[in-house]
Tab-separated table of C-alpha atoms and ligand atoms in Angstrom:
chain	number	residue	atom	x	y	z
A	1	MET	CA	97.525	78.428	96.126
A	2	ILE	CA	96.228	75.937	98.663
A	3	ILE	CA	94.321	77.687	101.444
A	4	GLN	CA	93.685	75.850	104.676
A	5	LYS	CA	92.104	78.092	107.286
A	6	SER	CA	92.715	77.591	110.981
A	7	THR	CA	89.927	75.775	112.835
A	8	ALA	CA	91.247	77.044	116.172
A	9	PRO	CA	92.092	80.733	115.651
A	10	ARG	CA	93.820	82.493	118.559
A	11	ILE	CA	92.934	86.036	117.508
A	12	SER	CA	90.586	86.454	120.490
A	13	GLU	CA	93.606	85.985	122.795
A	14	PHE	CA	95.402	88.878	121.113
A	15	ASP	CA	95.096	92.161	122.985
A	16	PRO	CA	96.255	94.999	120.688
A	17	GLU	CA	96.575	97.260	123.747
A	18	ASN	CA	98.877	94.918	125.605
A	19	PHE	CA	101.335	92.612	123.858
A	20	SER	CA	105.051	92.315	123.385
A	21	PHE	CA	106.841	92.051	120.059
A	22	GLY	CA	107.869	88.845	118.396
A	23	ASN	CA	106.476	86.061	120.542
A	24	MET	CA	102.880	85.821	119.376
A	25	PHE	CA	102.326	84.752	115.799
A	26	THR	CA	99.264	85.251	113.643
A	27	ASP	CA	96.875	82.379	112.930
A	28	HIS	CA	98.397	81.426	109.589
A	29	MET	CA	101.702	81.001	107.786
A	30	VAL	CA	102.857	80.514	104.214
A	31	ILE	CA	104.881	77.463	103.223
A	32	CYS	CA	106.336	76.504	99.841
A	33	GLU	CA	108.783	73.660	99.278
A	34	TYR	CA	111.540	73.282	96.714
A	35	GLU	CA	112.416	69.837	95.450
A	36	ASP	CA	113.581	68.236	92.174
A	37	GLY	CA	114.701	71.593	90.859
A	38	LYS	CA	111.425	73.448	91.295
A	39	TRP	CA	109.214	75.270	93.765
A	40	GLY	CA	105.915	73.537	94.572
A	41	GLU	CA	102.522	75.032	95.260
A	42	VAL	CA	102.153	77.808	97.823
A	43	LYS	CA	100.262	76.773	100.952
A	44	LEU	CA	98.540	79.203	103.286
A	45	MET	CA	97.927	77.132	106.409
A	46	PRO	CA	97.491	77.346	110.183
A	47	TYR	CA	100.610	78.617	111.980
A	48	GLY	CA	102.450	75.969	113.929
A	49	PRO	CA	105.567	73.838	114.344
A	50	LEU	CA	106.954	71.671	111.555
A	51	PRO	CA	108.833	68.395	111.962
A	52	PHE	CA	112.600	68.573	111.428
A	53	THR	CA	115.637	66.386	111.933
A	54	PRO	CA	118.969	67.540	113.416
A	55	ALA	CA	120.467	66.216	110.178
A	56	MET	CA	118.687	68.991	108.261
A	57	MET	CA	121.302	70.853	106.212
A	58	GLY	CA	120.029	74.335	107.047
A	59	VAL	CA	120.759	73.977	110.745
A	60	ASN	CA	124.156	72.361	110.166
A	61	TYR	CA	125.588	74.625	107.481
A	62	GLY	CA	123.547	77.775	107.866
A	63	GLN	CA	122.149	77.825	104.346
A	64	ALA	CA	119.370	80.197	105.348
A	65	CYS	CA	118.350	83.774	104.663
A	66	PHE	CA	115.423	85.966	105.594
A	67	GLU	CA	113.604	89.248	105.145
A	68	GLY	CA	111.922	91.710	107.484
A	69	MET	CA	109.005	93.860	106.358
A	70	LYS	CA	105.796	95.378	107.677
A	71	ALA	CA	102.091	95.803	106.993
A	72	TYR	CA	100.099	98.766	108.350
A	73	LYS	CA	96.460	99.585	108.977
A	74	ASP	CA	95.034	103.072	108.411
A	75	LYS	CA	92.104	104.726	110.209
A	76	ASP	CA	89.627	103.150	107.775
A	77	SER	CA	91.128	99.687	108.362
A	78	GLN	CA	92.706	99.609	104.921
A	79	VAL	CA	95.852	97.477	104.943
A	80	PHE	CA	99.128	98.341	103.185
A	81	ILE	CA	102.481	96.644	102.724
A	82	PHE	CA	105.537	98.864	102.300
A	83	ARG	CA	107.726	98.450	99.170
A	84	PRO	CA	107.395	94.632	99.045
A	85	GLU	CA	109.178	94.363	95.691
A	86	LYS	CA	112.372	95.564	97.405
A	87	ASN	CA	112.248	92.676	99.872
A	88	PHE	CA	111.406	90.292	97.055
A	89	SER	CA	114.447	91.271	95.010
A	90	ARG	CA	116.688	91.272	98.079
A	91	ILE	CA	115.723	87.793	99.266
A	92	ASN	CA	116.732	86.523	95.836
A	93	LYS	CA	120.084	88.321	96.024
A	94	SER	CA	120.643	86.719	99.428
A	95	ALA	CA	119.517	83.310	98.157
A	96	SER	CA	121.851	83.446	95.130
A	97	ARG	CA	124.862	84.320	97.283
A	98	LEU	CA	124.115	81.346	99.530
A	99	ALA	CA	123.687	79.031	96.503
A	100	MET	CA	119.976	78.667	97.153
A	101	PRO	CA	117.314	78.730	94.425
A	102	GLU	CA	115.635	82.055	93.748
A	103	ILE	CA	111.990	82.298	94.624
A	104	PRO	CA	109.465	83.275	91.913
A	105	ALA	CA	107.630	86.591	92.316
A	106	GLU	CA	104.232	84.905	92.485
A	107	VAL	CA	105.314	82.651	95.365
A	108	PHE	CA	106.749	85.540	97.379
A	109	LEU	CA	104.310	88.344	96.613
A	110	GLU	CA	101.101	86.330	96.376
A	111	GLY	CA	101.944	84.320	99.482
A	112	LEU	CA	102.708	87.558	101.307
A	113	LYS	CA	99.497	89.306	100.267
A	114	ALA	CA	97.357	86.251	101.047
A	115	LEU	CA	98.804	85.934	104.558
A	116	VAL	CA	98.390	89.648	105.322
A	117	ASP	CA	94.862	89.568	103.882
A	118	LEU	CA	93.732	86.524	105.865
A	119	ASP	CA	95.382	87.659	109.125
A	120	ARG	CA	94.496	91.362	108.744
A	121	ASP	CA	92.701	91.401	112.114
A	122	TRP	CA	96.105	90.850	113.741
A	123	ILE	CA	97.415	94.201	112.503
A	124	PRO	CA	97.113	96.645	115.403
A	125	TYR	CA	95.883	100.102	114.399
A	126	GLY	CA	97.502	103.159	115.929
A	127	GLU	CA	100.580	105.309	115.630
A	128	GLY	CA	103.640	103.189	115.122
A	129	ASN	CA	101.772	99.896	115.221
A	130	SER	CA	102.179	97.320	112.479
A	131	LEU	CA	102.442	93.687	111.575
A	132	TYR	CA	106.058	92.531	111.305
A	133	ILE	CA	106.442	89.976	108.527
A	134	ARG	CA	109.262	87.470	108.300
A	135	PRO	CA	109.791	85.641	104.993
A	136	LEU	CA	112.651	83.108	105.052
A	137	ILE	CA	114.272	80.368	102.994
A	138	PHE	CA	116.263	77.517	104.516
A	139	ALA	CA	117.825	74.227	103.395
A	140	THR	CA	115.761	71.208	104.433
A	141	GLU	CA	117.560	68.260	102.912
A	142	GLU	CA	118.406	65.482	105.368
A	143	ALA	CA	122.097	64.996	104.598
A	144	LEU	CA	125.417	65.735	106.260
A	145	LYS	CA	127.794	66.035	103.369
A	146	ALA	CA	128.933	69.666	103.209
A	147	ARG	CA	127.434	70.692	99.878
A	148	ILE	CA	124.565	72.648	98.379
A	149	SER	CA	121.211	71.316	99.574
A	150	ASN	CA	118.703	69.946	97.070
A	151	LYS	CA	115.672	70.785	99.175
A	152	TYR	CA	114.461	74.078	100.631
A	153	MET	CA	111.534	75.598	102.383
A	154	PHE	CA	110.229	79.103	101.881
A	155	ALA	CA	108.026	80.280	104.737
A	156	ILE	CA	106.360	83.490	105.897
A	157	VAL	CA	105.313	84.098	109.493
A	158	ALA	CA	103.994	87.322	111.012
A	159	THR	CA	103.861	88.897	114.456
A	160	PRO	CA	102.155	92.095	115.663
A	161	ALA	CA	104.539	94.983	116.356
A	162	LYS	CA	104.092	98.051	118.516
A	163	SER	CA	105.083	101.664	118.441
A	164	TYR	CA	108.426	102.610	116.943
A	165	TYR	CA	109.672	104.404	119.974
A	166	SER	CA	113.093	103.134	120.828
A	167	ALA	CA	115.091	104.901	123.521
A	168	PRO	CA	118.375	106.555	122.460
A	169	VAL	CA	121.308	104.143	122.752
A	170	SER	CA	125.035	104.219	123.341
A	171	VAL	CA	127.073	102.520	120.650
A	172	LYS	CA	130.635	101.310	120.509
A	173	ILE	CA	132.735	101.906	117.407
A	174	SER	CA	134.283	98.539	116.656
A	175	ASP	CA	138.055	98.498	116.440
A	176	TYR	CA	138.402	94.729	116.323
A	177	TYR	CA	135.326	92.706	115.355
A	178	SER	CA	133.802	92.875	111.887
A	179	ARG	CA	130.335	92.135	110.595
A	180	ALA	CA	131.334	91.691	106.979
A	181	ALA	CA	134.394	91.343	104.770
A	182	ASN	CA	135.289	91.869	101.129
A	183	GLY	CA	134.033	88.945	99.101
A	184	GLY	CA	131.833	87.831	101.979
A	185	VAL	CA	128.092	87.743	102.614
A	186	GLY	CA	127.565	91.096	104.337
A	187	PHE	CA	125.154	92.378	101.681
A	188	ALA	CA	122.964	89.295	102.080
A	189	LYS	CA	120.414	88.860	104.843
A	190	ALA	CA	122.129	85.606	105.738
A	191	ALA	CA	120.980	84.074	109.031
A	192	GLY	CA	124.631	83.478	109.957
A	193	ASN	CA	125.476	87.187	109.768
A	194	TYR	CA	123.286	87.690	112.810
A	195	ALA	CA	124.772	84.710	114.668
A	196	ALA	CA	128.258	86.137	114.109
A	197	SER	CA	127.266	89.551	115.455
A	198	PHE	CA	125.799	88.380	118.766
A	199	TYR	CA	129.066	87.706	120.605
A	200	PRO	CA	130.778	91.051	119.818
A	201	THR	CA	127.494	92.780	120.710
A	202	GLN	CA	127.385	90.922	124.022
A	203	LEU	CA	130.922	92.131	124.798
A	204	ALA	CA	129.888	95.700	123.961
A	205	ASN	CA	126.836	95.283	126.242
A	206	GLU	CA	129.170	94.332	129.084
A	207	GLU	CA	131.051	97.594	128.517
A	208	GLY	CA	127.795	99.550	128.739
A	209	TYR	CA	126.985	99.909	125.036
A	210	GLU	CA	123.732	98.697	123.512
A	211	GLN	CA	125.056	98.355	119.987
A	212	ILE	CA	128.133	98.312	117.816
A	213	ILE	CA	129.025	100.604	114.956
A	214	TRP	CA	130.613	98.179	112.535
A	215	THR	CA	133.660	99.510	110.747
A	216	ASP	CA	135.485	98.132	107.708
A	217	ASP	CA	137.293	94.882	108.437
A	218	SER	CA	140.685	95.884	107.037
A	219	THR	CA	141.349	99.252	108.727
A	220	HIS	CA	138.403	99.858	111.124
A	221	GLU	CA	138.613	103.473	109.987
A	222	TYR	CA	135.270	103.728	108.172
A	223	PHE	CA	131.689	103.358	109.370
A	224	GLU	CA	129.690	100.571	107.752
A	225	GLU	CA	126.522	99.815	109.737
A	226	SER	CA	125.246	99.986	113.285
A	227	GLY	CA	123.908	96.837	114.914
A	228	THR	CA	121.532	95.412	112.317
A	229	MET	CA	120.778	98.826	110.856
A	230	ASN	CA	122.192	101.201	108.289
A	231	VAL	CA	123.823	104.282	109.738
A	232	PHE	CA	123.437	108.040	109.163
A	233	VAL	CA	125.614	110.833	110.532
A	234	ARG	CA	124.707	114.520	110.551
A	235	ILE	CA	127.516	117.056	110.629
A	236	ASN	CA	126.253	120.660	110.663
A	237	ASP	CA	123.235	120.434	108.338
A	238	THR	CA	124.533	117.718	106.024
A	239	ILE	CA	123.622	114.046	106.371
A	240	TYR	CA	126.133	111.370	105.421
A	241	THR	CA	125.589	107.649	104.867
A	242	PRO	CA	128.079	105.153	103.438
A	243	PRO	CA	127.440	103.762	99.938
A	244	THR	CA	126.093	100.206	99.844
A	245	SER	CA	128.634	97.586	98.892
A	246	GLU	CA	129.172	93.877	99.306
A	247	LYS	CA	129.785	94.654	102.998
A	248	ILE	CA	126.858	96.999	103.555
A	249	LEU	CA	123.314	95.761	103.348
A	250	ASP	CA	121.051	97.673	100.984
A	251	GLY	CA	118.331	98.593	103.477
A	252	VAL	CA	114.851	99.580	102.341
A	253	THR	CA	114.632	102.081	105.203
A	254	ARG	CA	118.015	103.568	104.232
A	255	ASP	CA	116.863	104.064	100.650
A	256	SER	CA	113.562	105.579	101.836
A	257	PHE	CA	115.375	108.007	104.178
A	258	ILE	CA	117.627	109.146	101.329
A	259	GLN	CA	114.643	109.856	99.074
A	260	LEU	CA	112.703	111.583	101.860
A	261	ALA	CA	115.715	113.791	102.704
A	262	ASN	CA	115.999	114.735	99.019
A	263	LYS	CA	112.301	115.557	98.914
A	264	ARG	CA	112.701	117.901	101.882
A	265	GLY	CA	115.763	119.490	100.320
A	266	ILE	CA	118.042	118.360	103.132
A	267	GLU	CA	121.608	117.973	101.908
A	268	LEU	CA	122.578	114.305	101.954
A	269	LYS	CA	125.826	112.781	100.756
A	270	VAL	CA	126.277	109.094	100.069
A	271	GLU	CA	129.979	108.755	100.766
A	272	PRO	CA	132.358	106.924	103.090
A	273	ILE	CA	132.319	108.237	106.682
A	274	SER	CA	135.644	108.061	108.468
A	275	VAL	CA	135.793	107.491	112.211
A	276	LYS	CA	138.328	110.320	112.312
A	277	SER	CA	135.941	112.837	110.746
A	278	VAL	CA	133.196	111.919	113.240
A	279	ILE	CA	135.516	112.250	116.257
A	280	GLU	CA	136.801	115.556	114.841
A	281	ALA	CA	133.249	116.843	114.323
A	282	HIS	CA	132.413	115.882	117.902
A	283	LYS	CA	135.424	117.847	119.150
A	284	ASN	CA	134.554	121.000	117.239
A	285	GLY	CA	130.852	120.793	118.019
A	286	THR	CA	129.552	120.174	114.489
A	287	LEU	CA	128.460	116.564	115.092
A	288	LYS	CA	124.690	116.946	115.489
A	289	GLU	CA	123.187	113.466	115.207
A	290	ILE	CA	123.983	109.838	114.535
A	291	TRP	CA	121.244	107.285	114.044
A	292	GLY	CA	120.534	103.824	112.713
A	293	VAL	CA	117.626	102.855	110.449
A	294	GLY	CA	115.890	99.555	109.740
A	295	THR	CA	112.413	98.104	109.328
A	296	ALA	CA	112.024	96.859	112.898
A	297	VAL	CA	112.224	100.176	114.786
A	298	VAL	CA	112.649	102.600	111.838
A	299	THR	CA	115.096	104.831	113.752
A	300	THR	CA	117.330	104.450	116.754
A	301	VAL	CA	118.980	107.691	117.812
A	302	PHE	CA	122.416	107.479	119.420
A	303	LYS	CA	123.123	109.327	122.633
A	304	ALA	CA	126.795	108.426	122.921
A	305	ILE	CA	129.558	106.787	120.928
A	306	GLY	CA	132.401	104.844	122.455
A	307	TYR	CA	135.781	104.933	120.815
A	308	GLN	CA	139.040	103.587	122.193
A	309	GLY	CA	137.928	103.703	125.796
A	310	GLU	CA	136.326	107.144	125.595
A	311	LYS	CA	132.595	107.814	125.672
A	312	LEU	CA	131.542	110.826	123.617
A	313	GLU	CA	128.093	112.198	124.439
A	314	LEU	CA	125.841	113.415	121.632
A	315	PRO	CA	123.267	116.205	121.841
A	316	GLN	CA	119.631	115.029	121.937
A	317	LEU	CA	117.601	117.220	119.597
A	318	PRO	CA	113.828	117.735	119.780
A	319	LEU	CA	111.689	116.699	116.771
A	320	GLU	CA	111.696	120.220	115.249
A	321	GLU	CA	115.500	120.263	115.133
A	322	SER	CA	116.262	116.603	114.527
A	323	PHE	CA	116.701	115.328	110.971
A	324	ALA	CA	116.506	111.743	112.266
A	325	LEU	CA	113.126	112.238	113.955
A	326	THR	CA	111.719	114.428	111.172
A	327	LEU	CA	112.545	111.874	108.476
A	328	GLN	CA	111.268	109.069	110.683
A	329	LYS	CA	107.939	110.890	111.025
A	330	ASP	CA	107.783	111.496	107.271
A	331	LEU	CA	108.322	107.787	106.672
A	332	VAL	CA	105.847	106.538	109.269
A	333	ASP	CA	103.174	108.995	108.066
A	334	LEU	CA	103.661	107.711	104.533
A	335	GLN	CA	103.624	104.048	105.595
A	336	THR	CA	100.421	104.421	107.611
A	337	ASN	CA	98.530	106.472	104.996
A	338	VAL	CA	98.540	109.619	107.126
A	339	ALA	CA	100.558	111.417	104.435
A	340	GLU	CA	100.536	111.239	100.647
A	341	ASP	CA	102.697	108.724	98.850
A	342	PRO	CA	104.348	110.498	95.894
A	343	PHE	CA	106.770	107.588	95.487
A	344	GLY	CA	104.192	104.792	95.054
A	345	TRP	CA	105.658	102.866	98.004
A	346	ARG	CA	102.401	101.744	99.650
A	347	VAL	CA	100.777	98.602	98.285
A	348	LEU	CA	97.119	98.147	99.204
A	349	VAL	CA	96.138	94.625	100.268
A	350	GLU	CA	92.598	94.035	99.005
A	351	LYS	CA	90.204	91.863	100.920
A	352	SER	CA	89.867	88.702	98.864
A	353	ILE	CA	90.096	85.634	101.115
B	1	PLP	C1	117.869	94.055	107.517
B	1	PLP	C2	119.122	94.796	107.723
B	1	PLP	C3	119.197	96.195	107.628
B	1	PLP	C4	117.990	97.077	107.441
B	1	PLP	O1	117.323	96.839	106.250
B	1	PLP	P1	115.810	97.333	106.083
B	1	PLP	O2	115.448	96.862	104.717
B	1	PLP	O3	115.815	98.795	106.188
B	1	PLP	O4	115.026	96.693	107.164
B	1	PLP	C5	120.442	96.797	107.768
B	1	PLP	N1	121.544	96.075	108.011
B	1	PLP	C6	121.510	94.735	108.123
B	1	PLP	C7	122.760	93.992	108.395
B	1	PLP	C8	120.302	94.047	107.992
B	1	PLP	O5	120.283	92.719	108.106
């Protein structure tokens, strides 16, 4: 690995008590380039812009995918990354689907650890605080023929992130737009999946909904995901979440919630959730909670669901009664080394640079 430390660090400008998410980046970034059929040496270098041409294939054809993960600091300033091998295997699944070269473990994991190690002072301590890490791969060849690129860049950037609290939202059950289709790229963290979701989400915003519950593209009768998160529904005391598929992204948070629910002995069924059964449960008063999960905010609780012009309000349960909030707390406590880690999910980042 080539390590080039910043000569003009901006860390003194960073106020961990007062910052907003996603627009201030740490002092360094990881870059690795792919050319002539192989990945080159990993570079840890000062964060900053890179030159590009509008003829770059990645921006023309969307051959690009990414990951989202976090690092945490505990009360003794030890730094941990959460289940990084899951993000590593997923970025390669995404890359393969988009005909991009897979990235070797040492490039991804060593680059990641080196960046988090060197920029550890950027990780805010405190409940819910973390460093959000964005690894990505994109096509860099300068060419306009529509074909697979021969050149790529792998990069990792990081930005401090604050408390998980996200206010309850109203969501619209989609009866027209789809996020994913059979045979498509829904399971991949393809950059274009997000681009395609913005317009339907904007329309839902105009109707007073913050997010969309994506349903299957052929019948719109089954829940798939919500916004950019996996979705959980609680009816009586049973939690339901749809099985992952080529249309449903295999979220790390989803998997962690399932294991944490099992550990608590909460009944959880991985099975298709029909819109009909949710509306029915709302009518007869057994629909207790619906929530989305993902790395960025961990949990977003829903306060209302919109379906065919009707807005159905959901009860808002306090922590002691809410499965969503209880499991969120279990997860955050584990991530931040407040609770034990029986699963071996926390990876300590030693100080070595
Ligand atoms: C990233 C993502 C998720 C959440 O995955 P996590 O690994 O839990 O962050 C869910 N759905 C989609 C479409 C995503 O892109």
